[in-house]
């Protein structure tokens, strides 16, 4: 049965309700699996650059790559809201460029919304994109696209002053019209405070249990990314192990001719085979 597609108001109405489950996906099969599991929001994150494309960070991800992967994800989703990250450089040069690129993500990729990293200084850009009719999820705290300026992939907002800045960032994103906001790698008490201070849902990743929802990178969750696992990740499965075992077994069976068997082969009529043998 066709599932009813979630909308922006559905997500906003979950403030202080049942926590929102958000998860990344970057292609059709994973998007299908995530949607079938009843996850509310599928994020085509620019973590794509690291976990799928093998880059050391998210900086080199392009608009074309995000759109290409968004199209595949959208084809696999019936119910979940699909949000696509605006990649580094696609929204920080000028407001018209930001609107143009956000429009491409909805028009070509068919995502439902975009996600943008940044706080107070990004508010005018976010407000302009929202005015253009494009829903925006904010992202503050550890913002991976600018991790170098933040001193690396580090917990943010640990001092009172830095925490106050993040509260201001969250309020600026709410005022700019974001429908929800990701809080990444910040102390749990600060995330709780921000969650109480704003009227839009907060989605935590490394932000403790008291947000309005949680998000993880799917490759971290299932054990498919081995370069680096942040403290905030819970690995719910280690599917790298059965995958490695299956691949090793395939090699053994190819080399020993145990695969393919008759069950995996096609036959032809014996008279046709005889004719062929007479031809050669
Ligand atoms: O790119 C991404 O996957 C993200 C999540 C970690 C929130 O931004």
Short mmCIF file of C-alpha atoms and ligand atoms in Angstrom, two decimals:
data_model
loop_
_atom_site.label_atom_id
_atom_site.label_comp_id
_atom_site.label_asym_id
_atom_site.label_seq_id
_atom_site.Cartn_x
_atom_site.Cartn_y
_atom_site.Cartn_z
CA UNK A 1 0.00 0.00 0.00
CA UNK A 2 1.26 3.51 -0.90
CA UNK A 3 2.42 5.31 2.25
CA UNK A 4 1.33 8.88 2.96
CA UNK A 5 4.29 11.19 2.35
CA UNK A 6 5.42 13.23 5.35
CA UNK A 7 5.33 17.01 5.01
CA UNK A 8 7.17 19.93 6.60
CA UNK A 9 4.20 20.63 8.98
CA UNK A 10 4.24 16.92 10.01
CA UNK A 11 7.88 17.34 11.08
CA UNK A 12 7.29 20.72 12.77
CA UNK A 13 4.32 19.26 14.69
CA UNK A 14 6.64 16.68 16.25
CA UNK A 15 8.19 19.40 18.48
CA UNK A 16 8.01 17.99 22.02
CA UNK A 17 6.30 14.87 20.62
CA UNK A 18 7.56 11.43 19.55
CA UNK A 19 11.23 11.95 18.65
CA UNK A 20 11.95 12.32 14.94
CA UNK A 21 14.21 9.63 13.43
CA UNK A 22 16.44 11.04 10.67
CA UNK A 23 19.09 9.03 8.82
CA UNK A 24 21.31 9.59 5.82
CA UNK A 25 21.03 7.66 2.55
CA UNK A 26 22.84 8.26 -0.70
CA UNK A 27 21.37 5.77 -3.17
CA UNK A 28 18.22 3.85 -4.16
CA UNK A 29 18.63 0.58 -2.18
CA UNK A 30 19.57 2.27 1.09
CA UNK A 31 16.83 4.89 0.67
CA UNK A 32 14.30 2.08 0.18
CA UNK A 33 15.54 0.28 3.30
CA UNK A 34 15.50 3.44 5.41
CA UNK A 35 12.01 4.38 4.23
CA UNK A 36 10.69 0.84 4.76
CA UNK A 37 11.98 1.00 8.34
CA UNK A 38 9.68 3.97 8.95
CA UNK A 39 12.47 6.54 9.38
CA UNK A 40 10.84 9.99 9.17
CA UNK A 41 13.54 11.99 7.39
CA UNK A 42 16.11 10.82 4.85
CA UNK A 43 19.08 13.16 4.65
CA UNK A 44 21.19 13.09 1.52
CA UNK A 45 24.11 14.40 3.55
CA UNK A 46 27.30 15.74 2.07
CA UNK A 47 28.92 13.09 4.29
CA UNK A 48 28.45 11.38 0.91
CA UNK A 49 31.89 12.78 0.11
CA UNK A 50 33.49 10.78 2.92
CA UNK A 51 31.48 7.57 3.28
CA UNK A 52 30.63 6.95 -0.39
CA UNK A 53 33.15 8.88 -2.47
CA UNK A 54 36.18 8.33 -0.22
CA UNK A 55 37.24 11.97 0.28
CA UNK A 56 38.92 12.91 3.58
CA UNK A 57 36.20 15.53 4.29
CA UNK A 58 33.01 17.03 2.82
CA UNK A 59 34.58 20.11 1.21
CA UNK A 60 35.02 18.78 -2.34
CA UNK A 61 31.44 17.56 -2.79
CA UNK A 62 29.76 19.30 -5.75
CA UNK A 63 26.21 20.36 -6.53
CA UNK A 64 26.07 17.88 -9.42
CA UNK A 65 27.07 15.02 -7.09
CA UNK A 66 24.42 16.02 -4.54
CA UNK A 67 21.73 16.20 -7.23
CA UNK A 68 22.78 12.88 -8.79
CA UNK A 69 22.51 11.07 -5.43
CA UNK A 70 19.32 12.92 -4.43
CA UNK A 71 17.58 11.66 -7.58
CA UNK A 72 18.45 8.06 -6.67
CA UNK A 73 17.28 8.51 -3.06
CA UNK A 74 13.99 10.13 -4.07
CA UNK A 75 13.26 7.15 -6.35
CA UNK A 76 13.54 4.86 -3.30
CA UNK A 77 11.39 6.85 -0.86
CA UNK A 78 7.60 6.84 -0.47
CA UNK A 79 6.96 8.20 3.02
CA UNK A 80 9.98 9.98 4.45
CA UNK A 81 10.77 13.65 3.96
CA UNK A 82 13.92 13.97 1.82
CA UNK A 83 16.40 16.70 2.72
CA UNK A 84 19.57 17.36 0.73
CA UNK A 85 22.67 19.10 2.04
CA UNK A 86 23.80 22.18 0.17
CA UNK A 87 27.49 21.46 -0.41
CA UNK A 88 30.33 23.79 0.55
CA UNK A 89 30.56 26.75 -1.86
CA UNK A 90 26.98 26.41 -3.10
CA UNK A 91 25.43 28.96 -0.70
CA UNK A 92 28.25 31.02 0.77
CA UNK A 93 29.30 33.16 -2.21
CA UNK A 94 26.08 35.19 -2.70
CA UNK A 95 22.37 35.04 -1.89
CA UNK A 96 21.28 34.75 -5.56
CA UNK A 97 23.70 31.83 -6.05
CA UNK A 98 22.35 30.20 -2.88
CA UNK A 99 18.73 30.54 -4.08
CA UNK A 100 19.68 29.24 -7.50
CA UNK A 101 21.46 26.18 -6.08
CA UNK A 102 18.72 25.42 -3.53
CA UNK A 103 16.19 25.64 -6.38
CA UNK A 104 18.22 23.13 -8.42
CA UNK A 105 18.15 20.66 -5.49
CA UNK A 106 14.33 20.76 -5.44
CA UNK A 107 13.74 21.08 -9.19
CA UNK A 108 16.32 18.60 -10.52
CA UNK A 109 16.88 16.39 -7.47
CA UNK A 110 13.23 16.49 -6.31
CA UNK A 111 14.24 16.76 -2.64
CA UNK A 112 11.64 18.23 -0.28
CA UNK A 113 14.03 20.59 1.50
CA UNK A 114 17.68 21.62 1.81
CA UNK A 115 20.05 21.69 4.79
CA UNK A 116 22.51 24.51 5.36
CA UNK A 117 25.40 24.73 7.83
CA UNK A 118 25.89 27.98 9.74
CA UNK A 119 24.50 30.30 12.40
CA UNK A 120 23.88 34.03 12.75
CA UNK A 121 26.02 35.00 9.75
CA UNK A 122 24.12 32.63 7.46
CA UNK A 123 20.67 33.86 8.60
CA UNK A 124 20.11 36.38 5.72
CA UNK A 125 20.89 33.63 3.18
CA UNK A 126 18.59 31.12 4.88
CA UNK A 127 15.80 33.73 5.11
CA UNK A 128 16.12 34.49 1.38
CA UNK A 129 15.98 30.78 0.48
CA UNK A 130 12.90 30.29 2.69
CA UNK A 131 11.26 33.35 1.08
CA UNK A 132 11.91 31.72 -2.30
CA UNK A 133 9.65 28.88 -1.14
CA UNK A 134 12.35 26.36 -0.24
CA UNK A 135 12.18 24.69 3.20
CA UNK A 136 15.48 24.77 5.09
CA UNK A 137 16.85 22.60 7.89
CA UNK A 138 19.60 24.46 9.76
CA UNK A 139 22.80 22.88 11.09
CA UNK A 140 24.87 24.38 13.90
CA UNK A 141 27.54 23.28 16.38
CA UNK A 142 30.17 21.17 14.67
CA UNK A 143 29.68 22.14 11.04
CA UNK A 144 31.85 19.69 9.07
CA UNK A 145 32.23 21.95 6.00
CA UNK A 146 34.09 24.50 8.14
CA UNK A 147 35.66 22.04 10.60
CA UNK A 148 39.15 23.40 9.86
CA UNK A 149 38.15 26.85 11.13
CA UNK A 150 36.59 25.20 14.21
CA UNK A 151 39.87 23.43 15.01
CA UNK A 152 38.88 20.05 13.58
CA UNK A 153 36.05 17.60 14.25
CA UNK A 154 35.65 18.75 17.88
CA UNK A 155 32.82 19.20 20.35
CA UNK A 156 31.54 22.80 20.18
CA UNK A 157 29.98 25.12 22.77
CA UNK A 158 31.82 23.87 25.83
CA UNK A 159 32.43 27.31 27.38
CA UNK A 160 29.55 29.54 28.54
CA UNK A 161 30.45 32.10 25.88
CA UNK A 162 30.61 29.55 23.03
CA UNK A 163 27.35 28.00 24.28
CA UNK A 164 25.66 31.44 24.26
CA UNK A 165 26.81 31.91 20.65
CA UNK A 166 25.19 28.59 19.70
CA UNK A 167 21.93 29.65 21.40
CA UNK A 168 22.05 32.85 19.32
CA UNK A 169 22.79 30.77 16.19
CA UNK A 170 19.80 28.51 16.87
CA UNK A 171 17.47 31.50 17.41
CA UNK A 172 18.79 33.16 14.24
CA UNK A 173 18.00 30.00 12.26
CA UNK A 174 14.51 29.83 13.76
CA UNK A 175 13.91 33.52 12.96
CA UNK A 176 15.22 32.98 9.42
CA UNK A 177 12.43 30.43 8.91
CA UNK A 178 14.12 27.03 9.30
CA UNK A 179 11.60 24.25 9.94
CA UNK A 180 14.09 22.27 12.05
CA UNK A 181 17.73 22.41 13.04
CA UNK A 182 20.54 19.88 13.41
CA UNK A 183 22.68 20.27 16.55
CA UNK A 184 25.98 18.47 16.03
CA UNK A 185 28.56 17.58 18.68
CA UNK A 186 27.54 19.92 21.49
CA UNK A 187 27.16 19.21 25.23
CA UNK A 188 23.85 17.53 26.10
CA UNK A 189 22.79 20.22 28.62
CA UNK A 190 23.31 22.92 25.98
CA UNK A 191 21.29 20.94 23.40
CA UNK A 192 18.49 20.58 25.95
CA UNK A 193 18.59 24.34 26.61
CA UNK A 194 18.45 25.14 22.87
CA UNK A 195 15.60 22.65 22.42
CA UNK A 196 13.62 24.45 25.13
CA UNK A 197 14.48 27.90 23.77
CA UNK A 198 13.23 27.49 20.20
CA UNK A 199 9.90 26.45 18.73
CA UNK A 200 11.23 24.30 15.86
CA UNK A 201 12.38 20.69 16.30
CA UNK A 202 16.05 20.11 17.13
CA UNK A 203 17.70 17.04 15.62
CA UNK A 204 20.73 15.91 17.58
CA UNK A 205 23.87 14.14 16.47
CA UNK A 206 26.23 13.96 19.41
CA UNK A 207 23.91 16.33 21.28
CA UNK A 208 22.45 14.01 23.93
CA UNK A 209 19.00 12.50 24.45
CA UNK A 210 16.88 15.61 24.97
CA UNK A 211 16.55 16.86 21.39
CA UNK A 212 13.32 16.52 19.40
CA UNK A 213 14.96 13.92 17.15
CA UNK A 214 18.22 12.21 16.25
CA UNK A 215 20.23 11.79 13.05
CA UNK A 216 23.13 9.48 12.19
CA UNK A 217 25.17 8.67 9.11
CA UNK A 218 23.89 5.28 7.94
CA UNK A 219 27.36 3.92 7.16
CA UNK A 220 28.33 4.56 10.81
CA UNK A 221 25.14 2.93 12.11
CA UNK A 222 25.60 -0.31 10.15
CA UNK A 223 29.40 -0.51 10.41
CA UNK A 224 30.35 0.30 6.83
CA UNK A 225 32.79 3.17 7.43
CA UNK A 226 36.04 2.21 9.09
CA UNK A 227 38.18 5.37 8.80
CA UNK A 228 36.81 7.13 11.87
CA UNK A 229 33.95 6.51 14.31
CA UNK A 230 32.95 9.50 16.45
CA UNK A 231 32.10 8.90 20.14
CA UNK A 232 28.46 9.78 19.49
CA UNK A 233 27.93 6.94 17.02
CA UNK A 234 26.18 3.77 18.12
CA UNK A 235 26.93 0.93 15.74
CA UNK A 236 23.64 -0.99 15.54
CA UNK A 237 25.13 -3.65 13.23
CA UNK A 238 28.47 -4.71 11.77
CA UNK A 239 27.42 -5.59 8.25
CA UNK A 240 30.99 -5.22 7.03
CA UNK A 241 31.58 -8.69 8.56
CA UNK A 242 28.95 -10.70 6.61
CA UNK A 243 29.84 -8.68 3.49
CA UNK A 244 33.55 -9.57 3.81
CA UNK A 245 32.64 -13.23 4.43
CA UNK A 246 30.36 -13.33 1.37
CA UNK A 247 33.02 -11.78 -0.88
CA UNK A 248 35.70 -14.20 0.35
CA UNK A 249 33.35 -17.15 -0.23
CA UNK A 250 32.58 -15.90 -3.76
CA UNK A 251 36.30 -15.85 -4.57
CA UNK A 252 36.75 -19.39 -3.19
CA UNK A 253 33.80 -20.71 -5.21
CA UNK A 254 34.85 -19.02 -8.45
CA UNK A 255 38.39 -20.36 -8.13
CA UNK A 256 37.18 -23.87 -7.26
CA UNK A 257 34.39 -23.79 -9.92
CA UNK A 258 31.82 -24.44 -7.17
CA UNK A 259 30.00 -21.40 -8.56
CA UNK A 260 28.11 -21.21 -10.84
CA UNK A 261 26.20 -24.49 -10.66
CA UNK A 262 23.47 -25.69 -13.03
CA UNK A 263 21.02 -23.70 -10.96
CA UNK A 264 22.68 -20.48 -12.10
CA UNK A 265 23.22 -21.52 -15.76
CA UNK A 266 21.13 -21.50 -18.94
CA UNK A 267 20.64 -24.53 -21.20
CA UNK A 268 19.96 -24.86 -24.93
CA UNK A 269 18.13 -27.57 -26.89
CA UNK A 270 20.38 -30.56 -27.60
CA UNK A 271 19.50 -30.48 -31.35
CA UNK A 272 20.68 -26.85 -31.50
CA UNK A 273 23.89 -27.79 -29.74
CA UNK A 274 24.39 -30.69 -32.18
CA UNK A 275 23.87 -28.28 -35.11
CA UNK A 276 26.43 -25.92 -33.62
CA UNK A 277 28.93 -28.73 -33.18
CA UNK A 278 28.46 -29.65 -36.86
CA UNK A 279 29.08 -26.02 -37.86
CA UNK A 280 32.49 -26.07 -36.15
O1 LIG B 1 26.31 15.28 5.96
C1 LIG B 1 25.70 14.69 6.89
O2 LIG B 1 25.51 13.48 6.87
C2 LIG B 1 25.22 15.51 7.99
C3 LIG B 1 24.74 14.78 9.20
C4 LIG B 1 25.89 14.24 9.94
C5 LIG B 1 23.87 15.62 10.05
O3 LIG B 1 25.25 16.69 7.94
#
